Amino acid sequence: MPDIESLLKEKRVFKPAKDFSRQANWNKKTAAEYRKLGEKNPERFWAKMAKENVSWFTPWKKTLQWKPPFAKWFVGGKLNVSYNCLDRHLEGENAWRRNKAAIIWEGEPGDSRTLTYGQLHREVCKFANVLKGLGVKKGERVALYMPMVPELAIAMLACTRIGAPHSIVFGGFSAEALRDRINDAGAKVVITSDGGFRRGAPFELKTAVDEACKGAACVEHVVVVKRTGEKTAMKAGRDQWWHELMDGASADCKPAKLDAEHPLFILYTSGTTGSPKGILHTTGGYLTHVTTTAKAIFDLKETDTYWCTADIGWITGHSYVVYGILANGATTFMYEGVPTHPGPDRFWEMIDRWKVTIFYTAPTAIRTFIRLGDEHPKGHDLSSLRLLGSVGEPINPEAWMWYHRVIGNKKCPIVDTWWQTETGGIMITPLPGAVDTKPGSGTLPFPGIHAAILDEEGKDVKPPNGGFLAITHPWPGMLRGIWGDTERYRETYWSKWKNIYFPGDGAHKDKGAYYWIMGRIDDVMNISGHRIGTMEVESAIVSHPDVAEAAVVGRPDEITGTAIVAFVTPKGNVDAGPALADKVRKQVTREIGAIAKPKDIRFTDALPKTRSGKIMRRLLRDIAAGKEGVGDTSTLEDFSVLAKIRESDED
Ligand code: WTA
């Protein structure tokens, strides 16, 4: 792990400001108490959190039932997520929140909508009745393929109201990818829109749904939100407009009393092998985890305007645009478009105009802003900001310092939060009022989370040596499985060590016990904070008739963190060159989506393989990164391949 050396030199420490600590939801004293309790008795800690932060219709009987690798949290408890995000803010001492903004939304063209808790509740109840009217029953899956519009949050909450697990597919995925996910989850209804706005122009979504549905017999209904107003084909008997269905719907819908372990949603994520995995999350543990972490880490207050820039199609959007934020009765800001439209200062202009107080984004975005120039943030008043967050990939200390100086004006704490689709909520993070921060370190596990750095054998690695990050005790937001594939769940996460969760990241601890996450150590790439499996891209490429073989690796990239490099062997009679490179990129876009398009394509007439025929990825990684001395080649079958690949032309 070569990066450890440079991170070890990072000596800067930032203490929480006194005035921040004083007002923090979790100040030093609370944090220390919770940390102690969480270490000694994680179940007691989480039970306390579940009681304080979540409303239950029926209390649970047992906090944790752990039959490795299967966990059940809050066994016997009954609750409803939409009740926790909505109804409880309209009752009792919180009733004043009825007219507080729940969602402030801005479209890319500059249009905006605000939904108060009262209004959001009404819309959610109506749409829950629409779903019932379409025949959706408790436990039946609904697929959501939408742009960042308020209807996406409304649809999610409506699903939770009736106990229909949702499966959100990021709008950037292709029709093929959507079809696979619809089929895997067996979704009965798809909710989509005519499109959305991006980079100053409308884009379409509905045609991809039509394409996907051709091979998805499970879909009975498609509901379409009108966003762009572009011409949209509607299939009679299957497709209906959202606004027409909502027109006659009743606003009276009781929240279903669901078991704590009732499936809440499925979210697909890339793995090292095969097709994407449907990560399953359930109700009580997930809600406890995201609500507690949001309150403690983002220090949410009634007066905050909180903005997480993630698309709801990713886990960050599920947990910290919608559920964790609304469950706390806070105001979540949602934006539809790209950060650079109509100009490179769009984000800063919005922070200034809406007086955003908490800003949570990804290192790739921060690095893009650094490149665009300081004049853009400096041209706006960012003094409303009081806390900054980072998520999705390791943040390099220089980007951290820039974020701290230029965006935070040296007064905002930065929370660098490590977690995954599988963990449901944040796992390793500073507590902004209580924990000293070091640029590039996620600092410490959240109270109640037990982590370690282990070697292959499962032994603790001595700081500051690097090893595998591990979670050694179950936690409430943990995935409950991979949809329809128990064996893969066991194999992927629980087979490396006995009863210990393996996240797939490399990390090390410094002498102060702070965690430094180094990134993926498996064949999953992290492109702009999005996980993409090398295998997935490879199978997309070889599905093109002109391609004989392909190997995909990541290489470091200044902006996106990692960039995709594809080594492609064309079929015998096919010419390698820009025309084929273009075809390969189009194929990947069609099969997966533009996010998985290789940045570099290098044609080669053979790939380096071991005698047993395994592609030597480490060699390819070194070559892709332009490293001089390529490591261990002792098992390489044919040495001449290497020289040829090194000479291979970039397209
Ligand atoms: C990486 C996103 C370093 C990590 C929430 C993890 C991070 C993968 C951080 C999960 C961070 C996420 N520092 N690395 N603060 N946050 N990662 O499932 O490699 O899209 O395994 O979840 O992102 O990506 P996922």
mmCIF file with all atom_site columns, N, CA, C and O and ligand atoms in Angstrom, residues 269 314-316 360 390-395 416-422 428 442 503-505 517-520 526 529-531, ligand 1:
data_model
loop_
_atom_site.group_PDB
_atom_site.id
_atom_site.type_symbol
_atom_site.label_atom_id
_atom_site.label_alt_id
_atom_site.label_comp_id
_atom_site.label_asym_id
_atom_site.label_entity_id
_atom_site.label_seq_id
_atom_site.pdbx_PDB_ins_code
_atom_site.Cartn_x
_atom_site.Cartn_y
_atom_site.Cartn_z
_atom_site.occupancy
_atom_site.B_iso_or_equiv
_atom_site.pdbx_formal_charge
_atom_site.auth_seq_id
_atom_site.auth_comp_id
_atom_site.auth_asym_id
_atom_site.auth_atom_id
_atom_site.pdbx_PDB_model_num
ATOM   1   N N   . THR A 1 269 ? -25.394 -2.621 -6.272 1.00 0.00 ? 269 THR A N   1
ATOM   2   C CA  . THR A 1 269 ? -24.040 -2.089 -6.292 1.00 0.00 ? 269 THR A CA  1
ATOM   3   C C   . THR A 1 269 ? -23.103 -3.108 -6.926 1.00 0.00 ? 269 THR A C   1
ATOM   4   O O   . THR A 1 269 ? -23.394 -4.308 -6.936 1.00 0.00 ? 269 THR A O   1
ATOM   5   N N   . TRP A 1 314 ? -27.999 6.847  -5.441 1.00 0.00 ? 314 TRP A N   1
ATOM   6   C CA  . TRP A 1 314 ? -26.909 6.168  -4.725 1.00 0.00 ? 314 TRP A CA  1
ATOM   7   C C   . TRP A 1 314 ? -27.253 6.087  -3.242 1.00 0.00 ? 314 TRP A C   1
ATOM   8   O O   . TRP A 1 314 ? -28.140 6.799  -2.762 1.00 0.00 ? 314 TRP A O   1
ATOM   9   N N   . ILE A 1 315 ? -26.535 5.275  -2.507 1.00 0.00 ? 315 ILE A N   1
ATOM   10  C CA  . ILE A 1 315 ? -26.865 5.093  -1.086 1.00 0.00 ? 315 ILE A CA  1
ATOM   11  C C   . ILE A 1 315 ? -26.781 6.410  -0.308 1.00 0.00 ? 315 ILE A C   1
ATOM   12  O O   . ILE A 1 315 ? -27.580 6.656  0.587  1.00 0.00 ? 315 ILE A O   1
ATOM   13  N N   . THR A 1 316 ? -25.823 7.269  -0.663 1.00 0.00 ? 316 THR A N   1
ATOM   14  C CA  . THR A 1 316 ? -25.691 8.530  0.063  1.00 0.00 ? 316 THR A CA  1
ATOM   15  C C   . THR A 1 316 ? -26.988 9.335  -0.025 1.00 0.00 ? 316 THR A C   1
ATOM   16  O O   . THR A 1 316 ? -27.421 9.955  0.945  1.00 0.00 ? 316 THR A O   1
ATOM   17  N N   . TYR A 1 360 ? -22.559 18.670 2.132  1.00 0.00 ? 360 TYR A N   1
ATOM   18  C CA  . TYR A 1 360 ? -21.978 17.314 2.129  1.00 0.00 ? 360 TYR A CA  1
ATOM   19  C C   . TYR A 1 360 ? -21.746 16.911 0.685  1.00 0.00 ? 360 TYR A C   1
ATOM   20  O O   . TYR A 1 360 ? -22.707 16.807 -0.084 1.00 0.00 ? 360 TYR A O   1
ATOM   21  N N   . SER A 1 390 ? -17.577 15.149 3.619  1.00 0.00 ? 390 SER A N   1
ATOM   22  C CA  . SER A 1 390 ? -17.002 14.511 2.442  1.00 0.00 ? 390 SER A CA  1
ATOM   23  C C   . SER A 1 390 ? -17.345 13.028 2.480  1.00 0.00 ? 390 SER A C   1
ATOM   24  O O   . SER A 1 390 ? -17.347 12.415 3.545  1.00 0.00 ? 390 SER A O   1
ATOM   25  N N   . VAL A 1 391 ? -17.607 12.452 1.313  1.00 0.00 ? 391 VAL A N   1
ATOM   26  C CA  . VAL A 1 391 ? -17.985 11.035 1.255  1.00 0.00 ? 391 VAL A CA  1
ATOM   27  C C   . VAL A 1 391 ? -17.710 10.435 -0.115 1.00 0.00 ? 391 VAL A C   1
ATOM   28  O O   . VAL A 1 391 ? -17.730 11.143 -1.112 1.00 0.00 ? 391 VAL A O   1
ATOM   29  N N   . GLY A 1 392 ? -17.466 9.140  -0.140 1.00 0.00 ? 392 GLY A N   1
ATOM   30  C CA  . GLY A 1 392 ? -17.445 8.400  -1.397 1.00 0.00 ? 392 GLY A CA  1
ATOM   31  C C   . GLY A 1 392 ? -16.090 7.866  -1.784 1.00 0.00 ? 392 GLY A C   1
ATOM   32  O O   . GLY A 1 392 ? -15.991 6.885  -2.501 1.00 0.00 ? 392 GLY A O   1
ATOM   33  N N   . GLU A 1 393 ? -15.019 8.512  -1.348 1.00 0.00 ? 393 GLU A N   1
ATOM   34  C CA  . GLU A 1 393 ? -13.671 8.069  -1.697 1.00 0.00 ? 393 GLU A CA  1
ATOM   35  C C   . GLU A 1 393 ? -12.711 8.766  -0.741 1.00 0.00 ? 393 GLU A C   1
ATOM   36  O O   . GLU A 1 393 ? -13.082 9.722  -0.067 1.00 0.00 ? 393 GLU A O   1
ATOM   37  N N   . PRO A 1 394 ? -11.481 8.290  -0.712 1.00 0.00 ? 394 PRO A N   1
ATOM   38  C CA  . PRO A 1 394 ? -10.515 8.959  0.158  1.00 0.00 ? 394 PRO A CA  1
ATOM   39  C C   . PRO A 1 394 ? -10.327 10.411 -0.296 1.00 0.00 ? 394 PRO A C   1
ATOM   40  O O   . PRO A 1 394 ? -10.278 10.678 -1.490 1.00 0.00 ? 394 PRO A O   1
ATOM   41  N N   . ILE A 1 395 ? -10.262 11.323 0.643  1.00 0.00 ? 395 ILE A N   1
ATOM   42  C CA  . ILE A 1 395 ? -10.000 12.717 0.283  1.00 0.00 ? 395 ILE A CA  1
ATOM   43  C C   . ILE A 1 395 ? -8.518  12.981 0.529  1.00 0.00 ? 395 ILE A C   1
ATOM   44  O O   . ILE A 1 395 ? -8.005  12.726 1.619  1.00 0.00 ? 395 ILE A O   1
ATOM   45  N N   . ASP A 1 416 ? -15.221 13.758 7.405  1.00 0.00 ? 416 ASP A N   1
ATOM   46  C CA  . ASP A 1 416 ? -14.870 12.835 6.318  1.00 0.00 ? 416 ASP A CA  1
ATOM   47  C C   . ASP A 1 416 ? -15.445 11.490 6.722  1.00 0.00 ? 416 ASP A C   1
ATOM   48  O O   . ASP A 1 416 ? -14.949 10.831 7.630  1.00 0.00 ? 416 ASP A O   1
ATOM   49  N N   . THR A 1 417 ? -16.529 11.095 6.044  1.00 0.00 ? 417 THR A N   1
ATOM   50  C CA  . THR A 1 417 ? -17.337 9.959  6.502  1.00 0.00 ? 417 THR A CA  1
ATOM   51  C C   . THR A 1 417 ? -17.093 8.722  5.636  1.00 0.00 ? 417 THR A C   1
ATOM   52  O O   . THR A 1 417 ? -17.381 8.737  4.445  1.00 0.00 ? 417 THR A O   1
ATOM   53  N N   . TRP A 1 418 ? -16.616 7.664  6.241  1.00 0.00 ? 418 TRP A N   1
ATOM   54  C CA  . TRP A 1 418 ? -16.438 6.400  5.507  1.00 0.00 ? 418 TRP A CA  1
ATOM   55  C C   . TRP A 1 418 ? -17.621 5.485  5.742  1.00 0.00 ? 418 TRP A C   1
ATOM   56  O O   . TRP A 1 418 ? -18.007 5.236  6.904  1.00 0.00 ? 418 TRP A O   1
ATOM   57  N N   . TRP A 1 419 ? -18.166 4.977  4.666  1.00 0.00 ? 419 TRP A N   1
ATOM   58  C CA  . TRP A 1 419 ? -19.218 3.955  4.747  1.00 0.00 ? 419 TRP A CA  1
ATOM   59  C C   . TRP A 1 419 ? -19.480 3.396  3.370  1.00 0.00 ? 419 TRP A C   1
ATOM   60  O O   . TRP A 1 419 ? -18.756 3.725  2.427  1.00 0.00 ? 419 TRP A O   1
ATOM   61  N N   . GLN A 1 420 ? -20.480 2.533  3.235  1.00 0.00 ? 420 GLN A N   1
ATOM   62  C CA  . GLN A 1 420 ? -20.759 1.832  1.974  1.00 0.00 ? 420 GLN A CA  1
ATOM   63  C C   . GLN A 1 420 ? -22.254 1.597  1.796  1.00 0.00 ? 420 GLN A C   1
ATOM   64  O O   . GLN A 1 420 ? -23.010 1.658  2.761  1.00 0.00 ? 420 GLN A O   1
ATOM   65  N N   . THR A 1 421 ? -22.618 1.246  0.568  1.00 0.00 ? 421 THR A N   1
ATOM   66  C CA  . THR A 1 421 ? -23.995 0.834  0.302  1.00 0.00 ? 421 THR A CA  1
ATOM   67  C C   . THR A 1 421 ? -24.401 -0.244 1.316  1.00 0.00 ? 421 THR A C   1
ATOM   68  O O   . THR A 1 421 ? -25.506 -0.234 1.854  1.00 0.00 ? 421 THR A O   1
ATOM   69  N N   . GLU A 1 422 ? -23.485 -1.158 1.566  1.00 0.00 ? 422 GLU A N   1
ATOM   70  C CA  . GLU A 1 422 ? -23.771 -2.292 2.446  1.00 0.00 ? 422 GLU A CA  1
ATOM   71  C C   . GLU A 1 422 ? -23.918 -1.895 3.909  1.00 0.00 ? 422 GLU A C   1
ATOM   72  O O   . GLU A 1 422 ? -24.617 -2.568 4.665  1.00 0.00 ? 422 GLU A O   1
ATOM   73  N N   . ILE A 1 428 ? -17.276 5.287  9.972  1.00 0.00 ? 428 ILE A N   1
ATOM   74  C CA  . ILE A 1 428 ? -16.053 5.889  10.507 1.00 0.00 ? 428 ILE A CA  1
ATOM   75  C C   . ILE A 1 428 ? -16.122 7.374  10.178 1.00 0.00 ? 428 ILE A C   1
ATOM   76  O O   . ILE A 1 428 ? -16.323 7.743  9.011  1.00 0.00 ? 428 ILE A O   1
ATOM   77  N N   . GLY A 1 442 ? -10.487 9.622  8.285  1.00 0.00 ? 442 GLY A N   1
ATOM   78  C CA  . GLY A 1 442 ? -11.876 9.527  8.737  1.00 0.00 ? 442 GLY A CA  1
ATOM   79  C C   . GLY A 1 442 ? -11.980 9.491  10.257 1.00 0.00 ? 442 GLY A C   1
ATOM   80  O O   . GLY A 1 442 ? -13.069 9.336  10.796 1.00 0.00 ? 442 GLY A O   1
ATOM   81  N N   . PRO A 1 503 ? -15.226 -5.342 4.284  1.00 0.00 ? 503 PRO A N   1
ATOM   82  C CA  . PRO A 1 503 ? -15.755 -4.305 3.384  1.00 0.00 ? 503 PRO A CA  1
ATOM   83  C C   . PRO A 1 503 ? -15.046 -4.211 2.040  1.00 0.00 ? 503 PRO A C   1
ATOM   84  O O   . PRO A 1 503 ? -15.565 -3.597 1.116  1.00 0.00 ? 503 PRO A O   1
ATOM   85  N N   . GLY A 1 504 ? -13.828 -4.758 1.927  1.00 0.00 ? 504 GLY A N   1
ATOM   86  C CA  . GLY A 1 504 ? -13.104 -4.667 0.659  1.00 0.00 ? 504 GLY A CA  1
ATOM   87  C C   . GLY A 1 504 ? -12.209 -3.451 0.539  1.00 0.00 ? 504 GLY A C   1
ATOM   88  O O   . GLY A 1 504 ? -11.744 -3.133 -0.546 1.00 0.00 ? 504 GLY A O   1
ATOM   89  N N   . ASP A 1 505 ? -11.964 -2.751 1.644  1.00 0.00 ? 505 ASP A N   1
ATOM   90  C CA  . ASP A 1 505 ? -11.091 -1.574 1.623  1.00 0.00 ? 505 ASP A CA  1
ATOM   91  C C   . ASP A 1 505 ? -9.784  -1.838 2.372  1.00 0.00 ? 505 ASP A C   1
ATOM   92  O O   . ASP A 1 505 ? -9.762  -2.583 3.351  1.00 0.00 ? 505 ASP A O   1
ATOM   93  N N   . ILE A 1 517 ? -8.292  5.538  5.397  1.00 0.00 ? 517 ILE A N   1
ATOM   94  C CA  . ILE A 1 517 ? -8.799  4.577  4.415  1.00 0.00 ? 517 ILE A CA  1
ATOM   95  C C   . ILE A 1 517 ? -8.033  4.777  3.113  1.00 0.00 ? 517 ILE A C   1
ATOM   96  O O   . ILE A 1 517 ? -7.939  5.899  2.617  1.00 0.00 ? 517 ILE A O   1
ATOM   97  N N   . MET A 1 518 ? -7.518  3.667  2.580  1.00 0.00 ? 518 MET A N   1
ATOM   98  C CA  . MET A 1 518 ? -6.688  3.777  1.383  1.00 0.00 ? 518 MET A CA  1
ATOM   99  C C   . MET A 1 518 ? -7.462  3.494  0.094  1.00 0.00 ? 518 MET A C   1
ATOM   100 O O   . MET A 1 518 ? -6.959  3.719  -0.989 1.00 0.00 ? 518 MET A O   1
ATOM   101 N N   . GLY A 1 519 ? -8.656  2.957  0.196  1.00 0.00 ? 519 GLY A N   1
ATOM   102 C CA  . GLY A 1 519 ? -9.440  2.652  -1.008 1.00 0.00 ? 519 GLY A CA  1
ATOM   103 C C   . GLY A 1 519 ? -9.592  1.159  -1.219 1.00 0.00 ? 519 GLY A C   1
ATOM   104 O O   . GLY A 1 519 ? -9.112  0.350  -0.424 1.00 0.00 ? 519 GLY A O   1
ATOM   105 N N   . ARG A 1 520 ? -10.262 0.789  -2.299 1.00 0.00 ? 520 ARG A N   1
ATOM   106 C CA  . ARG A 1 520 ? -10.601 -0.605 -2.572 1.00 0.00 ? 520 ARG A CA  1
ATOM   107 C C   . ARG A 1 520 ? -9.346  -1.445 -2.776 1.00 0.00 ? 520 ARG A C   1
ATOM   108 O O   . ARG A 1 520 ? -8.393  -1.007 -3.408 1.00 0.00 ? 520 ARG A O   1
ATOM   109 N N   . ASN A 1 526 ? -13.401 2.833  -8.018 1.00 0.00 ? 526 ASN A N   1
ATOM   110 C CA  . ASN A 1 526 ? -14.199 3.924  -7.467 1.00 0.00 ? 526 ASN A CA  1
ATOM   111 C C   . ASN A 1 526 ? -14.013 5.142  -8.379 1.00 0.00 ? 526 ASN A C   1
ATOM   112 O O   . ASN A 1 526 ? -13.043 5.866  -8.271 1.00 0.00 ? 526 ASN A O   1
ATOM   113 N N   . GLY A 1 529 ? -16.305 8.536  -7.048 1.00 0.00 ? 529 GLY A N   1
ATOM   114 C CA  . GLY A 1 529 ? -17.103 8.119  -5.895 1.00 0.00 ? 529 GLY A CA  1
ATOM   115 C C   . GLY A 1 529 ? -18.156 7.078  -6.228 1.00 0.00 ? 529 GLY A C   1
ATOM   116 O O   . GLY A 1 529 ? -18.958 6.723  -5.379 1.00 0.00 ? 529 GLY A O   1
ATOM   117 N N   . HIS A 1 530 ? -18.179 6.573  -7.460 1.00 0.00 ? 530 HIS A N   1
ATOM   118 C CA  . HIS A 1 530 ? -19.160 5.546  -7.807 1.00 0.00 ? 530 HIS A CA  1
ATOM   119 C C   . HIS A 1 530 ? -18.474 4.213  -8.055 1.00 0.00 ? 530 HIS A C   1
ATOM   120 O O   . HIS A 1 530 ? -17.463 4.139  -8.730 1.00 0.00 ? 530 HIS A O   1
ATOM   121 N N   . ARG A 1 531 ? -19.058 3.178  -7.493 1.00 0.00 ? 531 ARG A N   1
ATOM   122 C CA  . ARG A 1 531 ? -18.446 1.864  -7.597 1.00 0.00 ? 531 ARG A CA  1
ATOM   123 C C   . ARG A 1 531 ? -18.771 1.195  -8.911 1.00 0.00 ? 531 ARG A C   1
ATOM   124 O O   . ARG A 1 531 ? -19.928 1.056  -9.270 1.00 0.00 ? 531 ARG A O   1
HETATM 125 C C1  . WTA B 2 .   ? -15.215 4.297  -0.633 1.00 0.00 ? 1   WTA B C1  1
HETATM 126 C C2  . WTA B 2 .   ? -20.663 5.328  -0.651 1.00 0.00 ? 1   WTA B C2  1
HETATM 127 C C3  . WTA B 2 .   ? -12.448 6.744  1.815  1.00 0.00 ? 1   WTA B C3  1
HETATM 128 C C4  . WTA B 2 .   ? -14.741 2.990  -0.040 1.00 0.00 ? 1   WTA B C4  1
HETATM 129 C C5  . WTA B 2 .   ? -21.098 5.879  0.713  1.00 0.00 ? 1   WTA B C5  1
HETATM 130 C C6  . WTA B 2 .   ? -16.025 2.203  0.107  1.00 0.00 ? 1   WTA B C6  1
HETATM 131 C C7  . WTA B 2 .   ? -14.492 6.033  1.049  1.00 0.00 ? 1   WTA B C7  1
HETATM 132 C C8  . WTA B 2 .   ? -16.810 2.630  -1.100 1.00 0.00 ? 1   WTA B C8  1
HETATM 133 C C9  . WTA B 2 .   ? -15.137 6.990  1.855  1.00 0.00 ? 1   WTA B C9  1
HETATM 134 C C10 . WTA B 2 .   ? -18.291 2.511  -0.912 1.00 0.00 ? 1   WTA B C10 1
HETATM 135 C C11 . WTA B 2 .   ? -14.326 7.865  2.649  1.00 0.00 ? 1   WTA B C11 1
HETATM 136 C C12 . WTA B 2 .   ? -16.633 5.828  0.787  1.00 0.00 ? 1   WTA B C12 1
HETATM 137 N N1  . WTA B 2 .   ? -12.988 7.690  2.590  1.00 0.00 ? 1   WTA B N1  1
HETATM 138 N N2  . WTA B 2 .   ? -13.156 5.918  1.037  1.00 0.00 ? 1   WTA B N2  1
HETATM 139 N N3  . WTA B 2 .   ? -14.838 8.819  3.411  1.00 0.00 ? 1   WTA B N3  1
HETATM 140 N N4  . WTA B 2 .   ? -16.474 6.840  1.669  1.00 0.00 ? 1   WTA B N4  1
HETATM 141 N N5  . WTA B 2 .   ? -15.452 5.344  0.387  1.00 0.00 ? 1   WTA B N5  1
HETATM 142 O O1  . WTA B 2 .   ? -21.117 1.755  -1.717 1.00 0.00 ? 1   WTA B O1  1
HETATM 143 O O2  . WTA B 2 .   ? -13.869 2.366  -0.938 1.00 0.00 ? 1   WTA B O2  1
HETATM 144 O O3  . WTA B 2 .   ? -20.996 3.797  -3.217 1.00 0.00 ? 1   WTA B O3  1
HETATM 145 O O4  . WTA B 2 .   ? -15.827 0.815  0.126  1.00 0.00 ? 1   WTA B O4  1
HETATM 146 O O5  . WTA B 2 .   ? -20.952 3.976  -0.732 1.00 0.00 ? 1   WTA B O5  1
HETATM 147 O O6  . WTA B 2 .   ? -16.438 4.003  -1.300 1.00 0.00 ? 1   WTA B O6  1
HETATM 148 O O7  . WTA B 2 .   ? -19.004 3.059  -2.001 1.00 0.00 ? 1   WTA B O7  1
HETATM 149 P P1  . WTA B 2 .   ? -20.585 3.109  -1.978 1.00 0.00 ? 1   WTA B P1  1
#
